[in-house]
PDB file of C-alpha atoms in Angstrom:
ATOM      1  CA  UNK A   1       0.000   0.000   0.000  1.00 97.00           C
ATOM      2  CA  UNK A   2       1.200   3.596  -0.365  1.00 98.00           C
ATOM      3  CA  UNK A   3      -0.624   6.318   1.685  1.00 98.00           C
ATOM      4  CA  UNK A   4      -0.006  10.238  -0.634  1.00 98.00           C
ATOM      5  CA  UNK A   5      -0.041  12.518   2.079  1.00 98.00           C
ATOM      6  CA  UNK A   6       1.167  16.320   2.695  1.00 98.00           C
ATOM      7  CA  UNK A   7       2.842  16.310   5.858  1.00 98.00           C
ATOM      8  CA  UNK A   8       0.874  17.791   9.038  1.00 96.00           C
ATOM      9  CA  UNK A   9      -1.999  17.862   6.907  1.00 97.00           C
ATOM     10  CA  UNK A  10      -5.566  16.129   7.547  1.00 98.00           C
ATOM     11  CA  UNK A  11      -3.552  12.766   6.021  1.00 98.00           C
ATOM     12  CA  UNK A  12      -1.535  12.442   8.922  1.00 98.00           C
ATOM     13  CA  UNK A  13      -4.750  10.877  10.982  1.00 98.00           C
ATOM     14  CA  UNK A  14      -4.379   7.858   8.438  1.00 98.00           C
ATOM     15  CA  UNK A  15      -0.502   8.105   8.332  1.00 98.00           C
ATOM     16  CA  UNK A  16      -0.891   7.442  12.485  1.00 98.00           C
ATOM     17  CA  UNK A  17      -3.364   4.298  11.549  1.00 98.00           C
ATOM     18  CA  UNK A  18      -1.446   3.120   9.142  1.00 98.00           C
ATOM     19  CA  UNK A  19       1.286   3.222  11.797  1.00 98.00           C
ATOM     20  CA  UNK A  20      -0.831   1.656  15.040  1.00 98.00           C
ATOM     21  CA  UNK A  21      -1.989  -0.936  12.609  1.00 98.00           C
ATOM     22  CA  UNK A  22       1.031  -2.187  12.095  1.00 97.00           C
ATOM     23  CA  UNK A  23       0.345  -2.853   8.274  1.00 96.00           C
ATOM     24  CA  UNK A  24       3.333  -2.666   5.831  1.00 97.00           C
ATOM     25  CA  UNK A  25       2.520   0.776   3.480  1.00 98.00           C
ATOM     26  CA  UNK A  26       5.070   3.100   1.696  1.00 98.00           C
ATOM     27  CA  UNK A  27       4.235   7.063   1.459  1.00 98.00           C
ATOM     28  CA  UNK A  28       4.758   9.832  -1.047  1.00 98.00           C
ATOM     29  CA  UNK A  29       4.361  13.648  -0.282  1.00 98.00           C
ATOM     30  CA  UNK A  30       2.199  15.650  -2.486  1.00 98.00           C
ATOM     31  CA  UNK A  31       2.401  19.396  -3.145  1.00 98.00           C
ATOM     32  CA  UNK A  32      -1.212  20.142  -3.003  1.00 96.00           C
ATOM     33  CA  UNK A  33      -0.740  23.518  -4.977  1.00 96.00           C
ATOM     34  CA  UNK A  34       0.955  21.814  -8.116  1.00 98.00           C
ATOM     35  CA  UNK A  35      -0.646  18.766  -7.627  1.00 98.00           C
ATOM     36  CA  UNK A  36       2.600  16.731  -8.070  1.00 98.00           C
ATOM     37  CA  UNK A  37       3.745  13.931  -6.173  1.00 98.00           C
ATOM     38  CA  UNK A  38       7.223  13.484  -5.117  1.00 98.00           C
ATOM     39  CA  UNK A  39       7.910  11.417  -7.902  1.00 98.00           C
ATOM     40  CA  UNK A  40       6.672  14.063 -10.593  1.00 98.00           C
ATOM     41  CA  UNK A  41       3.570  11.943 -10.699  1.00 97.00           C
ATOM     42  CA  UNK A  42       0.203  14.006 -11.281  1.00 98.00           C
ATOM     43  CA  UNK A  43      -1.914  13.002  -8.296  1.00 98.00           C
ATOM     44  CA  UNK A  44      -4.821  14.216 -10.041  1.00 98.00           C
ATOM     45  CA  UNK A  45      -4.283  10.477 -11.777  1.00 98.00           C
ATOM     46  CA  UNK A  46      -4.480   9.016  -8.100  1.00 98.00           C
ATOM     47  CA  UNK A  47      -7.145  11.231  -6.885  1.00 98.00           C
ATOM     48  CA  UNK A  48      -9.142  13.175  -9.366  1.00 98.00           C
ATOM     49  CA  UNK A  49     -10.253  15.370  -6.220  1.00 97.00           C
ATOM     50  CA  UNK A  50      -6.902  16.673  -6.230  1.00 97.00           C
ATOM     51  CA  UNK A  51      -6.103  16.140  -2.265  1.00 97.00           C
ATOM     52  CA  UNK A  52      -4.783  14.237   0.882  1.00 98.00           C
ATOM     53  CA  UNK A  53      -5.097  11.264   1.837  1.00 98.00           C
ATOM     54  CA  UNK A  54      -5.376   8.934  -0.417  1.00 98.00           C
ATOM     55  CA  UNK A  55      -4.927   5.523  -0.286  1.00 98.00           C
ATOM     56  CA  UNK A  56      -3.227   3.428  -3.393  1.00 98.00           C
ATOM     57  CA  UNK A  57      -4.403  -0.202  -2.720  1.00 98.00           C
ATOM     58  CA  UNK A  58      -2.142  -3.563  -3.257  1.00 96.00           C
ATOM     59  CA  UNK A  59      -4.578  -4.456  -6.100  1.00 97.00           C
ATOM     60  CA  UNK A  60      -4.335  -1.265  -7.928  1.00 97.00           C
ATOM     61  CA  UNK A  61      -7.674  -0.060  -5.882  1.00 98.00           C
ATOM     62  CA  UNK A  62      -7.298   4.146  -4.517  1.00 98.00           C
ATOM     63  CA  UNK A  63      -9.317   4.451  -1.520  1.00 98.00           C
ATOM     64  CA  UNK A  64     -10.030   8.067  -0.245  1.00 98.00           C
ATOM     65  CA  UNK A  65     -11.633  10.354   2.564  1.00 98.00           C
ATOM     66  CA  UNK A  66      -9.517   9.995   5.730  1.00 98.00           C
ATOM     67  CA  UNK A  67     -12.739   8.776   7.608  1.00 98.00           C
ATOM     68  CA  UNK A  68     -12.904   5.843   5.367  1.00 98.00           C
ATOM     69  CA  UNK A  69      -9.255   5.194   5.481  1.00 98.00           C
ATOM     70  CA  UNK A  70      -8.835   5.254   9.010  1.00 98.00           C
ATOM     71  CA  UNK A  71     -11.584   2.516   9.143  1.00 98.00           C
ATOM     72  CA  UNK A  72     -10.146   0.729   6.384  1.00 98.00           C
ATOM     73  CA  UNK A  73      -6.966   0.609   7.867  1.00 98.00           C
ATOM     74  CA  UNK A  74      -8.239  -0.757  11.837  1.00 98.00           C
ATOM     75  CA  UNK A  75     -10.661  -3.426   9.797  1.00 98.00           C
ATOM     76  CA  UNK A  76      -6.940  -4.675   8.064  1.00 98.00           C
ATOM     77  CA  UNK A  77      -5.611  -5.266  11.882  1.00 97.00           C
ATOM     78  CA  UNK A  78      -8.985  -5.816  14.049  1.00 97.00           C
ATOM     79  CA  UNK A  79      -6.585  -7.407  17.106  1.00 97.00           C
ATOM     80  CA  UNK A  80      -4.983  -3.993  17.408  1.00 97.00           C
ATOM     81  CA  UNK A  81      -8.575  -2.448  18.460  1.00 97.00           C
ATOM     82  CA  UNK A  82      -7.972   1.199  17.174  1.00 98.00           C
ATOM     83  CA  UNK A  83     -11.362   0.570  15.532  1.00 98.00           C
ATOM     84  CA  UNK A  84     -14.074  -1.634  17.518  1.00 98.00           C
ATOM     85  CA  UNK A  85     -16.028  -4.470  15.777  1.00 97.00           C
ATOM     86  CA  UNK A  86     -18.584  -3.418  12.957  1.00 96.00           C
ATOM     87  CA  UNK A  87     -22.329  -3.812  13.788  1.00 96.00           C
ATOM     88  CA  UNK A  88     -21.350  -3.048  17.415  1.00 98.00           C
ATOM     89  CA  UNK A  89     -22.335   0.411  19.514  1.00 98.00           C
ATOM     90  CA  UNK A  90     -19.152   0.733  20.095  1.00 98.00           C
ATOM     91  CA  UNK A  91     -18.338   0.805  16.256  1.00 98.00           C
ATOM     92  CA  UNK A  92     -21.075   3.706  15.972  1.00 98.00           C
ATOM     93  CA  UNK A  93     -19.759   5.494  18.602  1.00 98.00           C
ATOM     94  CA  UNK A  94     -16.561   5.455  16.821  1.00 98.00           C
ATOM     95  CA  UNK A  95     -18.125   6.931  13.794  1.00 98.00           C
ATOM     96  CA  UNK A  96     -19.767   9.274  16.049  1.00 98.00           C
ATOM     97  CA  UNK A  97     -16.739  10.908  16.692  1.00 98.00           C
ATOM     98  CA  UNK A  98     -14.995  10.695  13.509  1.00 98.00           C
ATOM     99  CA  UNK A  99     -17.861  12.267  11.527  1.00 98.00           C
ATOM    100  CA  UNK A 100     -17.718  14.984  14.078  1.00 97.00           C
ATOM    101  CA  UNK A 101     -14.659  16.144  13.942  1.00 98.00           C
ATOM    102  CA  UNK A 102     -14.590  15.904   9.984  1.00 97.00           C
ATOM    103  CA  UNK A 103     -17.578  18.297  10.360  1.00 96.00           C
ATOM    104  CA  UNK A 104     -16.999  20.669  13.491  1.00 95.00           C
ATOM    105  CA  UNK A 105     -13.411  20.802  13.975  1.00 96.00           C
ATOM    106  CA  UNK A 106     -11.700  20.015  10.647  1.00 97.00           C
ATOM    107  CA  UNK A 107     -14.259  22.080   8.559  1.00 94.00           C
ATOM    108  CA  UNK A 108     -13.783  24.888  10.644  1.00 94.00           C
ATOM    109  CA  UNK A 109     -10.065  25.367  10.560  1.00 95.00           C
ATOM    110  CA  UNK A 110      -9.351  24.783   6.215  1.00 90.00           C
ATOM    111  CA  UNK A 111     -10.222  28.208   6.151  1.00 91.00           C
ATOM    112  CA  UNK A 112      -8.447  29.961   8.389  1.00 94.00           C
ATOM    113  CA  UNK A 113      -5.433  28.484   6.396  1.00 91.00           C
ATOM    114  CA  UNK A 114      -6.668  30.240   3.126  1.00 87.00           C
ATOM    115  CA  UNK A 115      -7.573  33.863   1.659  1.00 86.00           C
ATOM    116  CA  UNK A 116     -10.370  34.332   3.921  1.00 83.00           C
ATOM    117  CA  UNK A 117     -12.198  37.143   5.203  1.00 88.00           C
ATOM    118  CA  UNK A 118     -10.844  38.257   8.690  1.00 88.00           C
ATOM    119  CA  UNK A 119     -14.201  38.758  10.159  1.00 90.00           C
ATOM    120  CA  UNK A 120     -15.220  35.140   9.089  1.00 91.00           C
ATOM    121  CA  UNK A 121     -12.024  33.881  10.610  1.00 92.00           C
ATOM    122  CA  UNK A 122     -12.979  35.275  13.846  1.00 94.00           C
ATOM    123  CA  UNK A 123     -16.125  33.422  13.582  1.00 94.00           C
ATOM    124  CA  UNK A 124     -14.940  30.273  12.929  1.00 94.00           C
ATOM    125  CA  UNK A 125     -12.627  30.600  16.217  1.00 96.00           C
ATOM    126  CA  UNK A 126     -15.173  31.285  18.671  1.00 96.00           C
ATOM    127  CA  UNK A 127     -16.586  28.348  16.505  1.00 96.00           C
ATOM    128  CA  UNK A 128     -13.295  25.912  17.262  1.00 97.00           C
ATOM    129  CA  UNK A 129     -12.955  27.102  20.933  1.00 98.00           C
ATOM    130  CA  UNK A 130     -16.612  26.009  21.591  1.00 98.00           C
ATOM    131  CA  UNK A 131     -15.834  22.716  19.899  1.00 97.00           C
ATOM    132  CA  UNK A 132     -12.345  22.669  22.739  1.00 98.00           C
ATOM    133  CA  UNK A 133     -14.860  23.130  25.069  1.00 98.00           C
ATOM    134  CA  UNK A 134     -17.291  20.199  25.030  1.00 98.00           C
ATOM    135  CA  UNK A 135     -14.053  18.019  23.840  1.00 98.00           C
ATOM    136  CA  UNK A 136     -12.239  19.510  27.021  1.00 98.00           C
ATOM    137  CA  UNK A 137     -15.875  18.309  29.381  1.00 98.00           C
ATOM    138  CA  UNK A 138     -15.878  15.258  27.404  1.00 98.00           C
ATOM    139  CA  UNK A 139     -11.771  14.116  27.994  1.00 98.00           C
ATOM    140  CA  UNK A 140     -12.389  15.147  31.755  1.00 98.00           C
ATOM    141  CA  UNK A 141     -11.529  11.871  33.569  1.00 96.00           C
ATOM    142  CA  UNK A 142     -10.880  10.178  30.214  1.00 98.00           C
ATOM    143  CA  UNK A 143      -7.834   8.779  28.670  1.00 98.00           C
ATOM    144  CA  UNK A 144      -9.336   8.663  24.811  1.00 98.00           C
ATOM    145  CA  UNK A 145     -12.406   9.838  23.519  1.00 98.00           C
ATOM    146  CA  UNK A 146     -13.766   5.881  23.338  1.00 98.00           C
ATOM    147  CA  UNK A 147     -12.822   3.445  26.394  1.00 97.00           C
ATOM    148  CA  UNK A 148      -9.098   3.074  24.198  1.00 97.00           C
ATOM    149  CA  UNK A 149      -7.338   4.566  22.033  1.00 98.00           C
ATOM    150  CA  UNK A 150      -8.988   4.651  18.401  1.00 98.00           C
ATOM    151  CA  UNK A 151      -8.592   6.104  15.125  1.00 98.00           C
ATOM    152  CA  UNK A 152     -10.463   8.791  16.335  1.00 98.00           C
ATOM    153  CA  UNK A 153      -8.035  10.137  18.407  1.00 98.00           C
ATOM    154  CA  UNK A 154      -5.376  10.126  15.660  1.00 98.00           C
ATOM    155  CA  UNK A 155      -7.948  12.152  13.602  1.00 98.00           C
ATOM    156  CA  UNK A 156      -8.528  14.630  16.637  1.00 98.00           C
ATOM    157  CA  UNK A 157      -4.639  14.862  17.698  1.00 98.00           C
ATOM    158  CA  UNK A 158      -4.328  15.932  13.659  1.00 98.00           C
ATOM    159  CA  UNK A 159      -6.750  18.402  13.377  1.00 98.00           C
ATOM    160  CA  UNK A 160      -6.804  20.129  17.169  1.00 98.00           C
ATOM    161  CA  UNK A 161      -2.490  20.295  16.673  1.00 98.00           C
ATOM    162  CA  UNK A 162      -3.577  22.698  14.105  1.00 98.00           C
ATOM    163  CA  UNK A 163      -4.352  25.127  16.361  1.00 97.00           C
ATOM    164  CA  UNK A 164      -0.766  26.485  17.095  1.00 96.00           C
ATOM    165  CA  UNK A 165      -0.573  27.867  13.549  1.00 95.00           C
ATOM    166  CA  UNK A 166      -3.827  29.957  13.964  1.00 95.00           C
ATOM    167  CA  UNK A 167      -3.505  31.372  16.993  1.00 94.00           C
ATOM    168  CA  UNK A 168      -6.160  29.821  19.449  1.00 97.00           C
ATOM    169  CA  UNK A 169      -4.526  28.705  22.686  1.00 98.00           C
ATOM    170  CA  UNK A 170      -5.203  25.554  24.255  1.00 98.00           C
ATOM    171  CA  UNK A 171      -4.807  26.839  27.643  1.00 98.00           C
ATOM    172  CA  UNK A 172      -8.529  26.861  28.587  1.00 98.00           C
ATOM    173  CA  UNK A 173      -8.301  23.247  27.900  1.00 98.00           C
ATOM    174  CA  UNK A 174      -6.355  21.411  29.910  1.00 98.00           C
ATOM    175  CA  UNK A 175      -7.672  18.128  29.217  1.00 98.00           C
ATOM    176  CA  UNK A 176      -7.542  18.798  25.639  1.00 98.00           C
ATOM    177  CA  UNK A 177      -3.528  19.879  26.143  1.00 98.00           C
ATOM    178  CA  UNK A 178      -2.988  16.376  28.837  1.00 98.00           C
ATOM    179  CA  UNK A 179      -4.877  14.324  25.891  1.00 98.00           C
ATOM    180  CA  UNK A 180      -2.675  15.466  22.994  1.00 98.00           C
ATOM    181  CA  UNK A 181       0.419  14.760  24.999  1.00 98.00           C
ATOM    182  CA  UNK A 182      -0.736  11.286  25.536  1.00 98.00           C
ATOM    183  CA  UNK A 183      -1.677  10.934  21.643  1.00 98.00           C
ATOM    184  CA  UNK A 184       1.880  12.390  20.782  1.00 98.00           C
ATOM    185  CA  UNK A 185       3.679  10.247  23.187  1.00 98.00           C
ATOM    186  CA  UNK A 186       2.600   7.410  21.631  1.00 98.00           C
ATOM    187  CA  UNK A 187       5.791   5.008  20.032  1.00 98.00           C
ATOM    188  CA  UNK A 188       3.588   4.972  16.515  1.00 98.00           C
ATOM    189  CA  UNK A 189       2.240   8.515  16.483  1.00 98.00           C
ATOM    190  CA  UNK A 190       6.003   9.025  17.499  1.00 98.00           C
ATOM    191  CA  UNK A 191       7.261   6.854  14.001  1.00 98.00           C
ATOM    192  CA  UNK A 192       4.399   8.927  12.017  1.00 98.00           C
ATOM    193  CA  UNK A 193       5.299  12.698  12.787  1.00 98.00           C
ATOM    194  CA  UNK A 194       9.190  11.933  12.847  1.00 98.00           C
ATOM    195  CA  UNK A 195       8.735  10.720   8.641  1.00 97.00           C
ATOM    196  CA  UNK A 196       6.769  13.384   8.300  1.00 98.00           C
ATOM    197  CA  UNK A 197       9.244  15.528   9.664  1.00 97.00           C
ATOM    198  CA  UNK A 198       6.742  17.286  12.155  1.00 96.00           C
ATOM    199  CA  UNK A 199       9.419  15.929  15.351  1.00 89.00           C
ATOM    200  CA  UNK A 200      12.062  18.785  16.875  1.00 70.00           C
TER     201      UNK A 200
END
């Protein structure tokens, strides 16, 4: 397998599942303004949508959204439990959370990244600092946002890390802050920053 990915981008929540799985992949950085891989391949070829991640499958098969990779990735490796059983609550809880913070967290912060408009910037910050807030109540007393660690929290360590490069502290949040330490300590999310080069 071979996971395209721009480093610290949304594709590192797959890049960490790929890693916890423990499944044997390759990777290949993509500059998402050219559209060029690393190779000089155009991923527009890979992924007509033009961005990260995507997945290029043993058989030839591209797989993309990071929510669907993520689970693609656990079902490979079910002993490993970073996704519970399908047809269980447990499963739906997981998707619960992943669906959420594809649509509350990660939605809100793509634009602050781009040509926005400043006063719809500021919006979308009170927006992500409400969203710290019932993450920060729910993490109170709570090691990972299911009963163990999950894909889920890869996809939330991703996305809340981005809020050091647009200025919203985390400082209100303290279990937020304790529960990204914990993600980032971990010897695979470890492996998956340090080839993306997001360590020191």
């Amino acid at each position: 397998m071979k996971l395209y990915y721009k480093a610290g981008a949304c594709s590192l929540a797959s890049h960490i599942a790929l890693s916890e799985a423990g499944v044997p992949f390759e990777t290949e950085s993509v500059d998402l303004a050219t559209k060029v891989t690393a190779t000089g391949a155009d991923f527009t070829k890979v992924n007509p949508k033009g961005y990260v991640p995507a997945l290029l499958l043993d058989d030839g098969t591209v797989l993309t959204e990071g929510v669907a990779i993520m689970q693609y990735v656990a079902d490979l490796r079910p002993a490993t439990g970073i996704a519970p059983a399908n047809g269980t609550m447990e499963r739906y809880r997981l998707q619960e959370w992943l669906h959420y913070i594809g649509s509350e967290v990660h939605k809100s912060f793509g634009p602050l990244f781009g040509p926005f408009p400043e006063e719809a910037k500021t919006a979308l910050k009170e927006r992500i600092r409400k969203r710290l807030g019932e993450l920060d109540k729910h993490l109170a007393g709570r090691q990972w946002l299911l009963d163990r660690f999950s894909v889920a929290d890869g996809y939330a360590f991703t996305v809340v890390s981005w809020s050091k490069y647009v200025d919203i502290s985390l400082d209100p949040y303290p279990n937020v802050k304790a529960y990204l330490g914990r993600v980032a300590a971990r010897p695979k999310v470890q492996d998956a920053l340090k080839a993306e080069g997001l360590l020191g």
